[in-house]
XYZ file of C-alpha atoms in Angstrom:
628
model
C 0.000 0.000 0.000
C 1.697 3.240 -0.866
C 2.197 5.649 1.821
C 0.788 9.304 2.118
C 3.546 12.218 1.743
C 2.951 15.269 1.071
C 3.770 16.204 -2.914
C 7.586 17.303 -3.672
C 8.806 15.329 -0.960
C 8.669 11.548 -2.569
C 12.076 9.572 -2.158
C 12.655 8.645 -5.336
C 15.391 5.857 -6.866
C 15.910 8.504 -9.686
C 19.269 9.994 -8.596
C 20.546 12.933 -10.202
C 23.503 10.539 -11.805
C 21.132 8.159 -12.592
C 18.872 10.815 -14.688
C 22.663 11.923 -16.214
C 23.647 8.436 -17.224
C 19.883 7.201 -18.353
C 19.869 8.431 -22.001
C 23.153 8.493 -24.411
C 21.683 10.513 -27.259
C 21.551 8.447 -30.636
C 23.663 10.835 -33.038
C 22.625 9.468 -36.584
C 22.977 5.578 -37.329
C 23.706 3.569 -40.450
C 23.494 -0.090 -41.925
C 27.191 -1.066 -43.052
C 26.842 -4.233 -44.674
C 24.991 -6.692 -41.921
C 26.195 -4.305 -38.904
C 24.316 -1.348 -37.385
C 26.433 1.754 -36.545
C 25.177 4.452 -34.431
C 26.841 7.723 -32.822
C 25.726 8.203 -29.083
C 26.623 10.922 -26.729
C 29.003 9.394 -24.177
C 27.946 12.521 -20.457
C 30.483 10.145 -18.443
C 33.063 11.498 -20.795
C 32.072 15.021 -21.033
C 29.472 14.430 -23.450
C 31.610 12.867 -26.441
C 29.937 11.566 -29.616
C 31.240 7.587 -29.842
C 30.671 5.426 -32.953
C 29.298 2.074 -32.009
C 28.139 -1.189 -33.987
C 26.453 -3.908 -33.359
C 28.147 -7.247 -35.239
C 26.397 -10.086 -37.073
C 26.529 -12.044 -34.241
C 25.002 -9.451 -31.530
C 28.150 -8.335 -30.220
C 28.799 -4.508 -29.214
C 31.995 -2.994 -29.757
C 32.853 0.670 -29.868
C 34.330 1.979 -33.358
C 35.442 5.651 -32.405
C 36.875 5.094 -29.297
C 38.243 8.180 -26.530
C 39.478 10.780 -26.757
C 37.890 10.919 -30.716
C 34.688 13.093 -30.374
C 32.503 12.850 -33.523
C 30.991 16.312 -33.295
C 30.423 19.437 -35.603
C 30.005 22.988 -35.053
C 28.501 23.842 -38.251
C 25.573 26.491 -38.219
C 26.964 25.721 -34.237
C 24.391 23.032 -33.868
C 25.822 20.707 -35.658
C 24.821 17.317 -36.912
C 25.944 14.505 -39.221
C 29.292 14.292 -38.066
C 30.038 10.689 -39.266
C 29.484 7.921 -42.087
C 30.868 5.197 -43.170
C 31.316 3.493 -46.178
C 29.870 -0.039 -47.324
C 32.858 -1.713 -46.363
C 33.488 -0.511 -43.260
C 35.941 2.716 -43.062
C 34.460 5.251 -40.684
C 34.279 9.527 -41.936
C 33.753 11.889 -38.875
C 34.261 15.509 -37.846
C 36.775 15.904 -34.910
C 35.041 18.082 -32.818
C 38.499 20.088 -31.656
C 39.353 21.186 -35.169
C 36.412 20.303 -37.971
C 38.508 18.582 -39.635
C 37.264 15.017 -41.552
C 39.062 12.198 -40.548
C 39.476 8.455 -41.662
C 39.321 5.195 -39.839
C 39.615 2.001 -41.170
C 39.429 -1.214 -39.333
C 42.126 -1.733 -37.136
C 43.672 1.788 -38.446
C 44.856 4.585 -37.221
C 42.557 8.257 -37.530
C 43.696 10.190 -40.840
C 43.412 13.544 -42.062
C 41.178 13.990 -45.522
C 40.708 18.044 -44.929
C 43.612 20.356 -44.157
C 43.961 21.662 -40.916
C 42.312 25.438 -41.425
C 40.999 27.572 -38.863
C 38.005 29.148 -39.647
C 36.481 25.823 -41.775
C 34.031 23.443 -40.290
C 32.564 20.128 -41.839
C 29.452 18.499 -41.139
C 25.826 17.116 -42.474
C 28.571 13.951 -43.904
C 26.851 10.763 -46.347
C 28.637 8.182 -48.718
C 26.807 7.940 -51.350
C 27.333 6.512 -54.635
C 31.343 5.741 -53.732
C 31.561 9.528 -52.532
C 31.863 11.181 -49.754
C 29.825 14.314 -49.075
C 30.052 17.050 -46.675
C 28.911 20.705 -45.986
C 31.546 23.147 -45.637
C 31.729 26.226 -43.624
C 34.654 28.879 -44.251
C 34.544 31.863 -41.349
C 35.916 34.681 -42.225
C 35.851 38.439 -42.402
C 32.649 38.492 -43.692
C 29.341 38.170 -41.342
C 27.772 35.367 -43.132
C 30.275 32.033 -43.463
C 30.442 30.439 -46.857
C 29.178 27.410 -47.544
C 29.118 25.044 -49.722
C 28.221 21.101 -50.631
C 31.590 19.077 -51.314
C 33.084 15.850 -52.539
C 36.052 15.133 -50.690
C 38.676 12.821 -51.827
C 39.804 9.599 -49.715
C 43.479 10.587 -50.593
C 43.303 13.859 -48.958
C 43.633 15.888 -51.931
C 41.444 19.067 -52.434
C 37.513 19.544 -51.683
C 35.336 19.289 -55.174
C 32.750 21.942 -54.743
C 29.388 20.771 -56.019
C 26.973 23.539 -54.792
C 27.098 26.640 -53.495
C 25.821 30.261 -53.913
C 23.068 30.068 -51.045
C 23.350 31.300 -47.621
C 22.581 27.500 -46.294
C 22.696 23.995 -48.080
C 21.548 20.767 -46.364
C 20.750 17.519 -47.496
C 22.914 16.968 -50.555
C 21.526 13.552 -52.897
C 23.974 12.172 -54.980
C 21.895 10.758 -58.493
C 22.438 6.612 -58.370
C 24.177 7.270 -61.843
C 26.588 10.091 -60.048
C 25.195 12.674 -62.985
C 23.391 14.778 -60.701
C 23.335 16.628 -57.178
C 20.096 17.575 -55.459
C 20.000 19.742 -52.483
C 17.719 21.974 -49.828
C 19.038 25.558 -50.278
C 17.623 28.751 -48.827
C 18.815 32.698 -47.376
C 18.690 35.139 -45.021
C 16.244 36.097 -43.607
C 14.478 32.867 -44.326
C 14.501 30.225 -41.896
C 14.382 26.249 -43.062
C 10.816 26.187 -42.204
C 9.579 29.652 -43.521
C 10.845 29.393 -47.242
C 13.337 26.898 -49.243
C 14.214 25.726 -52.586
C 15.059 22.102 -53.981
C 17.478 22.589 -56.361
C 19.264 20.159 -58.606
C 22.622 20.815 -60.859
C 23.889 18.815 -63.611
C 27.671 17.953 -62.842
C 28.617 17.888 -66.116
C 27.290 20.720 -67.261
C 26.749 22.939 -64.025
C 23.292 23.664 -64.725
C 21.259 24.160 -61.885
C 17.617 23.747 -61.820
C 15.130 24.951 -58.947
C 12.955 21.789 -59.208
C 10.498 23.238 -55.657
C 10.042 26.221 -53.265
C 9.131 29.613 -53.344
C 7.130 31.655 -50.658
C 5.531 30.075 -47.633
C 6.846 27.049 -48.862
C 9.357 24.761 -47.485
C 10.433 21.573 -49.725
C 13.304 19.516 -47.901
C 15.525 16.739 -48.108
C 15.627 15.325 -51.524
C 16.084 11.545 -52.365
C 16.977 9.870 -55.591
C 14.228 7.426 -56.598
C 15.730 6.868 -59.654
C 18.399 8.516 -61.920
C 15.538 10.985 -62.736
C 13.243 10.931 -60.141
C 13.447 12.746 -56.861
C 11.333 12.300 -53.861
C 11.115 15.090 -50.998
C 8.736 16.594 -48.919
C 7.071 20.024 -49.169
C 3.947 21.843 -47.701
C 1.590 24.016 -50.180
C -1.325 22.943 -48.670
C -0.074 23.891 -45.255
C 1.285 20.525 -44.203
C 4.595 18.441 -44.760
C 3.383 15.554 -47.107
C 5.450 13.440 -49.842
C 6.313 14.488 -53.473
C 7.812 12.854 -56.396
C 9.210 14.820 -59.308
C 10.106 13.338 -62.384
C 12.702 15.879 -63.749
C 10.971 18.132 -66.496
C 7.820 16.727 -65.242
C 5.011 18.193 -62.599
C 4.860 17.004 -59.216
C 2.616 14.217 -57.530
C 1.700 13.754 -54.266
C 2.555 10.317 -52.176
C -0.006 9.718 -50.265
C -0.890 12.797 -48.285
C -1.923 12.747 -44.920
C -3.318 15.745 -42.385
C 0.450 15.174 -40.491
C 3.843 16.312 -41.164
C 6.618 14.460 -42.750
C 9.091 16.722 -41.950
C 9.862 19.572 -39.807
C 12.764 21.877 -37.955
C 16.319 21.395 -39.396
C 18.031 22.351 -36.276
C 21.149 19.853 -37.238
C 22.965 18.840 -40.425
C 21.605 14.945 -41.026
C 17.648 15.275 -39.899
C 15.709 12.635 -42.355
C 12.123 12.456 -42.179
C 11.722 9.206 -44.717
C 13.980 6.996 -46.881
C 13.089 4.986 -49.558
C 14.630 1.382 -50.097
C 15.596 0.205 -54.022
C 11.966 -1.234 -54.675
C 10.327 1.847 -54.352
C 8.839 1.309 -50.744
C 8.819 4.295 -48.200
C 9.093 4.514 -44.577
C 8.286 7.715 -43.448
C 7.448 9.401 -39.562
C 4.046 11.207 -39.779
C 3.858 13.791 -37.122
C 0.377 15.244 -35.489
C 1.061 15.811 -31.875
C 2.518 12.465 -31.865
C 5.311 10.501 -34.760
C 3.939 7.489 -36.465
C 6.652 5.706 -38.930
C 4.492 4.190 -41.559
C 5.139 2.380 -44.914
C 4.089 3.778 -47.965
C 3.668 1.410 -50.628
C 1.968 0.839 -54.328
C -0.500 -1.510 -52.041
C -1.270 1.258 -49.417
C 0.098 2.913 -46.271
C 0.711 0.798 -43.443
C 2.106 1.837 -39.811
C 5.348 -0.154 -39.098
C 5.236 -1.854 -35.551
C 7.903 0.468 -34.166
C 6.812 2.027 -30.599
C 8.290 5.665 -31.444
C 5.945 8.560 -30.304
C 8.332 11.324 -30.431
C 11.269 12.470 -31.759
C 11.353 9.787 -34.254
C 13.898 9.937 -37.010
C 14.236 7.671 -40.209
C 17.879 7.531 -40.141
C 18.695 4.447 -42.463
C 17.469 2.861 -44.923
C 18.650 0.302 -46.795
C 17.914 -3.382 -48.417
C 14.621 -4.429 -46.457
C 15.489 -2.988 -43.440
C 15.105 0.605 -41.665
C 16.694 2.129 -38.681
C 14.781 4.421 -36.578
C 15.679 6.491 -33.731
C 13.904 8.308 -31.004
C 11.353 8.084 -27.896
C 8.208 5.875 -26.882
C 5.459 6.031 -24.453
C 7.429 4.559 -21.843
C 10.164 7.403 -21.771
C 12.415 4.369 -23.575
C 15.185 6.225 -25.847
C 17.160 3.937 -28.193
C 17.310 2.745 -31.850
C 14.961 0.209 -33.359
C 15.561 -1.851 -36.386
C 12.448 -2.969 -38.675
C 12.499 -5.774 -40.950
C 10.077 -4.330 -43.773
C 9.457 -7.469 -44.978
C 8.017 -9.309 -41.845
C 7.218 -5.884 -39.970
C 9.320 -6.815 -36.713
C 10.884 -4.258 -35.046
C 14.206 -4.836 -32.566
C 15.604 -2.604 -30.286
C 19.385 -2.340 -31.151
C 20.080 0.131 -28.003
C 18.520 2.088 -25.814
C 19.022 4.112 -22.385
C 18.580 2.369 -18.340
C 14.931 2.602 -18.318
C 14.086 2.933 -14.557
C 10.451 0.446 -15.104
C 7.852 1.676 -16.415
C 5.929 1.952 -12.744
C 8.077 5.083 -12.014
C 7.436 6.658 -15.492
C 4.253 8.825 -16.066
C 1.876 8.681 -18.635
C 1.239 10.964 -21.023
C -2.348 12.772 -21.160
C -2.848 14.630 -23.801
C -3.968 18.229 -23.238
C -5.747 21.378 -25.092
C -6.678 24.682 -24.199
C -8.306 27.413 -25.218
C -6.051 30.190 -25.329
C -6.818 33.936 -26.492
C -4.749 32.881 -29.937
C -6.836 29.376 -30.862
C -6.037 25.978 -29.116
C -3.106 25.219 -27.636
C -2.032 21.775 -27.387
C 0.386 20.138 -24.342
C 1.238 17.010 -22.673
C 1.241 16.437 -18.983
C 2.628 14.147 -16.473
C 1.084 13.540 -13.458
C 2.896 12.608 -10.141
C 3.848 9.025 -10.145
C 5.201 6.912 -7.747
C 4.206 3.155 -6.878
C 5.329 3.612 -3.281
C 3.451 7.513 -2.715
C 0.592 9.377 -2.868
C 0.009 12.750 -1.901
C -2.777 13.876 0.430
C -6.190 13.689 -0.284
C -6.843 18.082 0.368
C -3.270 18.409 -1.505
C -3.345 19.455 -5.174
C 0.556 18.845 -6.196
C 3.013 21.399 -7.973
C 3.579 21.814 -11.201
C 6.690 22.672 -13.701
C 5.507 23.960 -16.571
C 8.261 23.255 -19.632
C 8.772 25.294 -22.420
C 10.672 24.074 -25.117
C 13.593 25.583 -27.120
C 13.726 26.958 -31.024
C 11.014 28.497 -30.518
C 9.909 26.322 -33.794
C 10.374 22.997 -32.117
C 8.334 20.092 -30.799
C 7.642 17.584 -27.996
C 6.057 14.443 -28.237
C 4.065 12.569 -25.597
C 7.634 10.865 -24.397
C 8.455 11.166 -20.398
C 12.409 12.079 -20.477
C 13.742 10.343 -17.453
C 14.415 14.246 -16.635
C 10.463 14.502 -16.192
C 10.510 10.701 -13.719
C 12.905 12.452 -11.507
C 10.684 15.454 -11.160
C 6.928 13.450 -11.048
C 8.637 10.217 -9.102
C 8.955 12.722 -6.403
C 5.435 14.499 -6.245
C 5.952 17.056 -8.782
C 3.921 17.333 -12.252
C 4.996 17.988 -15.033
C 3.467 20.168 -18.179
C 5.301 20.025 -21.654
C 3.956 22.768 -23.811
C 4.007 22.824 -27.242
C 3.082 26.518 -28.054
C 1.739 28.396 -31.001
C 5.030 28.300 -32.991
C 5.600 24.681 -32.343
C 6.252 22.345 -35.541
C 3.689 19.245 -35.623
C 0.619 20.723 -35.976
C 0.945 22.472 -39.858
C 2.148 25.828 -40.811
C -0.730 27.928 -39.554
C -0.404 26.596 -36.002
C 3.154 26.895 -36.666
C 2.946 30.630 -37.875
C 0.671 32.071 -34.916
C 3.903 33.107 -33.612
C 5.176 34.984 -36.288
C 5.639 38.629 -35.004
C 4.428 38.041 -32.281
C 7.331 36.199 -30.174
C 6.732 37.160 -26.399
C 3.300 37.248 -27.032
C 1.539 34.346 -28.282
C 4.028 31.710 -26.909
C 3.360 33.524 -23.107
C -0.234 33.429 -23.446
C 0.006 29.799 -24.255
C 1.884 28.487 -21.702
C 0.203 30.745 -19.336
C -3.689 29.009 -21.127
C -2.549 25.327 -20.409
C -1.228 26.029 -17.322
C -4.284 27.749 -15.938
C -6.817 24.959 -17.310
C -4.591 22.551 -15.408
C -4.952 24.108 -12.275
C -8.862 25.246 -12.865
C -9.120 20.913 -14.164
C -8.267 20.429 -10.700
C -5.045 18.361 -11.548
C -2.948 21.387 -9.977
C -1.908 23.416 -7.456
C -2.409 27.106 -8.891
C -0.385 28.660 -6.152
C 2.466 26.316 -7.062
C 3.254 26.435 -10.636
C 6.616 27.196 -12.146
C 7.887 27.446 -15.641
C 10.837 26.120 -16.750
C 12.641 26.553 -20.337
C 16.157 26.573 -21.877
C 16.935 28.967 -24.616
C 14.034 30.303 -26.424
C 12.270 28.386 -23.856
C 14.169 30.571 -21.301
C 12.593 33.908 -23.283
C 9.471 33.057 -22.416
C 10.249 31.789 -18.823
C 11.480 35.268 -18.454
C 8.826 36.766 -20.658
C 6.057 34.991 -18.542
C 6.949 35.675 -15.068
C 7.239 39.579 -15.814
C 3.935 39.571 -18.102
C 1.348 37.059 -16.376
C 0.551 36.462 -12.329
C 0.401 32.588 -13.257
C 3.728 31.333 -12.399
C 5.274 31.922 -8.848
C 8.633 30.458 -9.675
C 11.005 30.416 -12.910
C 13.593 28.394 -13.962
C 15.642 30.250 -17.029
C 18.618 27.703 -18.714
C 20.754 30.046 -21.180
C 17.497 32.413 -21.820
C 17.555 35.338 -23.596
C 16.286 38.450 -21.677
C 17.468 40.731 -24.220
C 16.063 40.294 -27.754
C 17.745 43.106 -29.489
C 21.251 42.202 -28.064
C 20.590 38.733 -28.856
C 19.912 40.051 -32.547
C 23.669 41.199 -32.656
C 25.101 38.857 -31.068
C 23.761 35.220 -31.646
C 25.134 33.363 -34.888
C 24.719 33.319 -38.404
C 22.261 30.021 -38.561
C 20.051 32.749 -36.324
C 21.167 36.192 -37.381
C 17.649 36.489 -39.151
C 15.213 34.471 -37.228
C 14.257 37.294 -35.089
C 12.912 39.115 -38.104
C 10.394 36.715 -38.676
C 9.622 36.198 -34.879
C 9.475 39.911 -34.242
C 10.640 42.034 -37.287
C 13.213 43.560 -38.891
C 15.717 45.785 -37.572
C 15.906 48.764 -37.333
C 12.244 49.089 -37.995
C 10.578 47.406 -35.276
C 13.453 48.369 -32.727
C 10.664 49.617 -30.579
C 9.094 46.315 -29.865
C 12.011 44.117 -29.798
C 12.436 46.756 -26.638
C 9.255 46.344 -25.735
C 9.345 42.704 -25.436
C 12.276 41.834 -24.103
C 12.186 41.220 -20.560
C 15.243 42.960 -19.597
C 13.233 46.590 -21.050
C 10.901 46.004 -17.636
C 12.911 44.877 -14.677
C 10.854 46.095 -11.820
C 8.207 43.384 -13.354
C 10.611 40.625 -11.868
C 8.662 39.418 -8.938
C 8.967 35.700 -8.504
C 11.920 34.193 -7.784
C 14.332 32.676 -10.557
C 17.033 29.890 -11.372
C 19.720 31.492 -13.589
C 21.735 28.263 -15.301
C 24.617 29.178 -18.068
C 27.299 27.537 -19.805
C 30.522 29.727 -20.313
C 31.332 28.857 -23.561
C 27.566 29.579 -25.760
C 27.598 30.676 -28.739
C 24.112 31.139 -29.326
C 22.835 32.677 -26.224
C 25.891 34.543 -25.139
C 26.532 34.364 -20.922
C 26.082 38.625 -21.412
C 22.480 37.332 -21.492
C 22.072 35.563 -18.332
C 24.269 38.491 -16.202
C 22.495 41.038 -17.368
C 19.221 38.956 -15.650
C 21.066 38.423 -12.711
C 22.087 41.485 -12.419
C 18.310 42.767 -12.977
C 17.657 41.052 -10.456
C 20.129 41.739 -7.765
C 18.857 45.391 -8.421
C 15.331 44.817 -7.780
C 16.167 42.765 -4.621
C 14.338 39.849 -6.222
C 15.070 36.363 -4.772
C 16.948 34.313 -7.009
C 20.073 31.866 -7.920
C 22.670 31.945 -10.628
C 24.717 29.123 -11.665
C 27.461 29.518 -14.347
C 29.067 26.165 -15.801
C 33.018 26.595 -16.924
C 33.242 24.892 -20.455
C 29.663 24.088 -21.364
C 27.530 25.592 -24.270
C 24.223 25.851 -25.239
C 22.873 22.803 -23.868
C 24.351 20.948 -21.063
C 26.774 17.706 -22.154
C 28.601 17.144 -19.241
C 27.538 14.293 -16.895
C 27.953 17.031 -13.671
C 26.380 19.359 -15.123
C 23.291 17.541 -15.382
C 23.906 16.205 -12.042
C 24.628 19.516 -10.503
C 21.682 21.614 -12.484
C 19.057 19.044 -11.237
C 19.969 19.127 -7.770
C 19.519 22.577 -8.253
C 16.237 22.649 -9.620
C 14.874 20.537 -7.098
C 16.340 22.684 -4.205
C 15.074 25.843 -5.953
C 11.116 23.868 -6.393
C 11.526 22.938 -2.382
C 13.017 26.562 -1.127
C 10.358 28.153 -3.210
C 7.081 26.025 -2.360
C 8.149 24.794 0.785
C 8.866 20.940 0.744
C 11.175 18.789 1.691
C 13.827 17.287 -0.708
C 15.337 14.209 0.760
C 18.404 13.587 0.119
C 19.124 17.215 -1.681
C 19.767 20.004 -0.133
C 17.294 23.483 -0.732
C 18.907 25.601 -2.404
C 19.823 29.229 -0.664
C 18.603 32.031 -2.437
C 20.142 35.398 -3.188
């Protein structure tokens, strides 16, 4: 029989080092001949990408061992920092100086790029007997150039296949090597607002724009054929499936009210992949992912548990390799045979049983802007309950980008917090991919605005539901999340705690300072400078400190890039000024996003400690954390 305690102060098995070592992020994964090949974050070693396979015969042996870190810093967030070729020899960025490297078996790590400062490599594929990479050159100028390359095994100089666009991703290699295809777009576009799909003849150099246009965002070709393409696109307002016969009009594959496709926030995201008989396996987003076949007979949905944060990242004879989360909280790769439908999990994080994980319940609320759609997690414990007159606290999460997504997944981040009494509410905000391009739009101009009002809308028709305790809700976000942490506690009476992780306060600083992947977003999420100077001021949270009232958790890494630490001092010191209670935490060495395995440790102890000073409950076995 599970015993009464009051909510917040649950003993729980989830340990922040357990939480830290639960998940090794699956970096991209590949089928090399009958082996699977994956890239996982390594937090134990300060958050290192490793290559590992899995053999014929079941066994698990690591590929890129320490210190190698398969990483890349291009448009700073990186992504597809390894391949390898059908016979085994492993490409990968070095994360300490972008440079592509070779491994064969049993070999030693060799230089194909020369060592350059200022030039980063990423977004990597063999295809066709070539390898591929994007290239970015820093220099003098404010926007890098970049460029799509074929880079010699013999360490020779870069071919340059494409180039002339601020940003190229997802370069297809033709099966017959004649032709290059490619997702290109510019400032002040971002990936999701407007793209092309362009193709160029190598022999030639002609180069055709085969999709795109306004308020239209075509992505990630694939060769079907030698002259037949398949990507995704969205006039009608959602992601679906096109192919394009070259010279010919597009069709539609099977269109669905869903999304195949979405945010490229790294070099490498795949949506769908097509095997040589024409079948596709694609993830259908709408709230929730659904990987599905597409075939001449019909669509079918694959038996493959991932709900969220799926990602088609192989494809290849009859068999697919899909990444991401399921309803358990369970992180890991799956295999499917597409032939007999099985799926097999090849590896996947320490899953604490699924008794201690919550259950996602799928939420919508009216908000002043139209619905807003969330997921929460309820306390859950098999050895507690909270009283019977107790309604329990509440973090309310915001998500980064702002033009992201969460699935209905419990991160064994979210067990640690509901194992002990605490709810949880993930918000996916007007602005949030997964719901179509108008949803997705609602926030443009209006940053600060819409995505506050819906956070503050779900959280209050949680608490007026009954499910919370309306005196005891915080919000909790990192990055763009932390904007409207910071926006939200100085614009709404909702919230009476906030929890800001490398936040921006100040949106026109940010505007100068953030990188070139960025440098334009705010213009579509606010406007463009210098014309609507006045209401980036206005917005940003920073313009109004006397609204600071609640107290805050200030968490920064020394070393971001995106959101510099200028950011998070200038709250503090907002703060300190105002004689508002609060804690700020700055991590030597870490970026935007926390990798190392005390980090995480150290930044959930401190959340917790900051929930109990602030509500008033006990933390066993952490300490509350003393306030400023």
């Amino acid at each position: 029989m599970p015993s009464t305690l009051p909510y917040g102060s649950w003993p729980s098995p989830l340990s922040p080092e357990r939480v830290a070592q639960s998940s090794p992020r699956i970096d991209g994964a590949r089928i090399v001949g009958d082996e699977i090949w994956w890239g996982e974050s390594v937090p134990s070693e300060g958050g290192r990408v490793a290559v590992r396979r899995r053999r014929a015969d079941g066994a698990v042996e690591t590929v890129l061992p320490a210190p190698a870190n398969a990483r890349s810093s291009v448009h700073e967030y990186g992504g597809g920092a390894w391949t390898a070729s059908d016979d085994g020899e492993l490409y990968y960025v070095e994360k300490t100086d972008q440079r592509v490297y070779a491994l064969a078996p049993g070999g030693e790590p060799r230089p194909l790029t020369p060592a350059s400062a200022g030039v980063r490599h990423g977004g990597l594929s063999w295809q066709h007997g070539s390898l591929l990479a994007v290239r970015e050159v820093h220099g003098e100028a404010r926007v890098p150039a970049r460029a799509i390359v074929r880079i010699p095994l013999d360490g020779s100089e870069a071919e340059i296949l494409a180039e002339g666009s601020d940003f190229l991703v997802h370069p297809a290699l033709s099966p017959d090597g004649r032709r290059l295809a490619w997702t290109a777009w510019n400032h002040p576009d971002m990936p999701w607002d407007a793209t092309t799909v362009r193709v160029r003849d190598l022999a030639t150099g002609t180069v055709r724009e085969l999709a795109g246009g306004a308020r239209r965002a075509p992505l990630q070709p694939v060769w079907m054929a030698d002259d037949e393409l398949l990507y995704t696109d969205d006039p009608d307002g959602r992601w679906n499936l096109f192919r394009l016969r070259i010279g010919e009009d597009p069709q539609a594959v099977a269109p669905a009210d869903a999304d195949t496709g979405g945010g490229v926030w790294v070099l490498g995201t795949r949506w769908f992949g097509a095997t040589s008989d024409g079948r596709i396996v694609a993830v259908r987003t709408d709230g929730a992912d659904e990987v599905v076949e597409i075939a001449p007979s019909g669509v079918r949905p694959l038996d493959v548990p991932v709900c969220a944060g799926a990602s088609i990242d192989d494809v290849r004879g009859s068999r697919a390799l899909v990444s991401g989360s399921d309803a358990t909280g369970l992180a890991g790769l799956w295999v499917i045979d597409l032939d007999s439908g099985d799926a097999e999990l090849v590896t996947g994080g320490d899953h604490p049983g699924i008794e201690w994980m919550p259950v996602a319940r799928a939420l919508t609320a009216e908000g002043p802007h139209g619905p807003v759609h969330a997921f929460a997690y309820a306390p859950t414990s098999p050895d507690h309950v909270g009283p019977a007159d107790e309604r329990p606290p509440y973090v309310v999460l915001v998500h980064g980008g702002p033009t992201s997504h969460v699935g209905p997944s419990p991160s064994v981040k979210t067990a640690f917090f509901t194992s002990r009494g605490i709810g949880v509410l993930d918000v996916n905000y007007g602005g949030s991919t997964g719901y179509g391009r108008a949803y997705r739009e609602r926030l443009r101009g209006q940053w600060g605005v819409v995505d506050v009002d819906d956070v503050a809308a779900a959280a209050s028709a949680l608490a007026d539901a009954g499910l919370a305790d309306p005196a005891r809700l915080a919000i909790a976000g990192g990055s763009a999340g932390g904007w409207t942490v910071l926006a939200a506690v100085t614009n709404t009476e909702v919230f009476s705690a906030g929890i800001s992780r490398y936040g921006v306060g100040d949106a026109r600083a940010l505007a100068e300072d953030t990188h070139d992947f960025e440098a334009r977003y705010l213009d579509g999420l606010i406007g463009a400078l210098p014309e609507a100077e006045a209401v980036y001021i206005e917005r940003s949270p920073l313009s109004h400190p006397e609204r600071f009232r609640v107290p805050l958790l200030i968490l920064q890494g020394t070393e971001d890039r995106v959101v510099p630490p200028s950011q998070a001092e200038a709250i503090r010191d907002a703060l300190v000024e105002h004689g508002v209670a609060h804690a700020y935490v700055l991590y030597e060495g870490e970026g935007h996003g926390f990798r190392r395995a005390e980090t995480v440790v150290d930044s959930l102890q401190r959340e917790l400690g900051f929930l109990g000073a602030v509500f008033g409950f006990e933390t066993p076995g952490i300490p509350t954390l003393a306030l400023d």
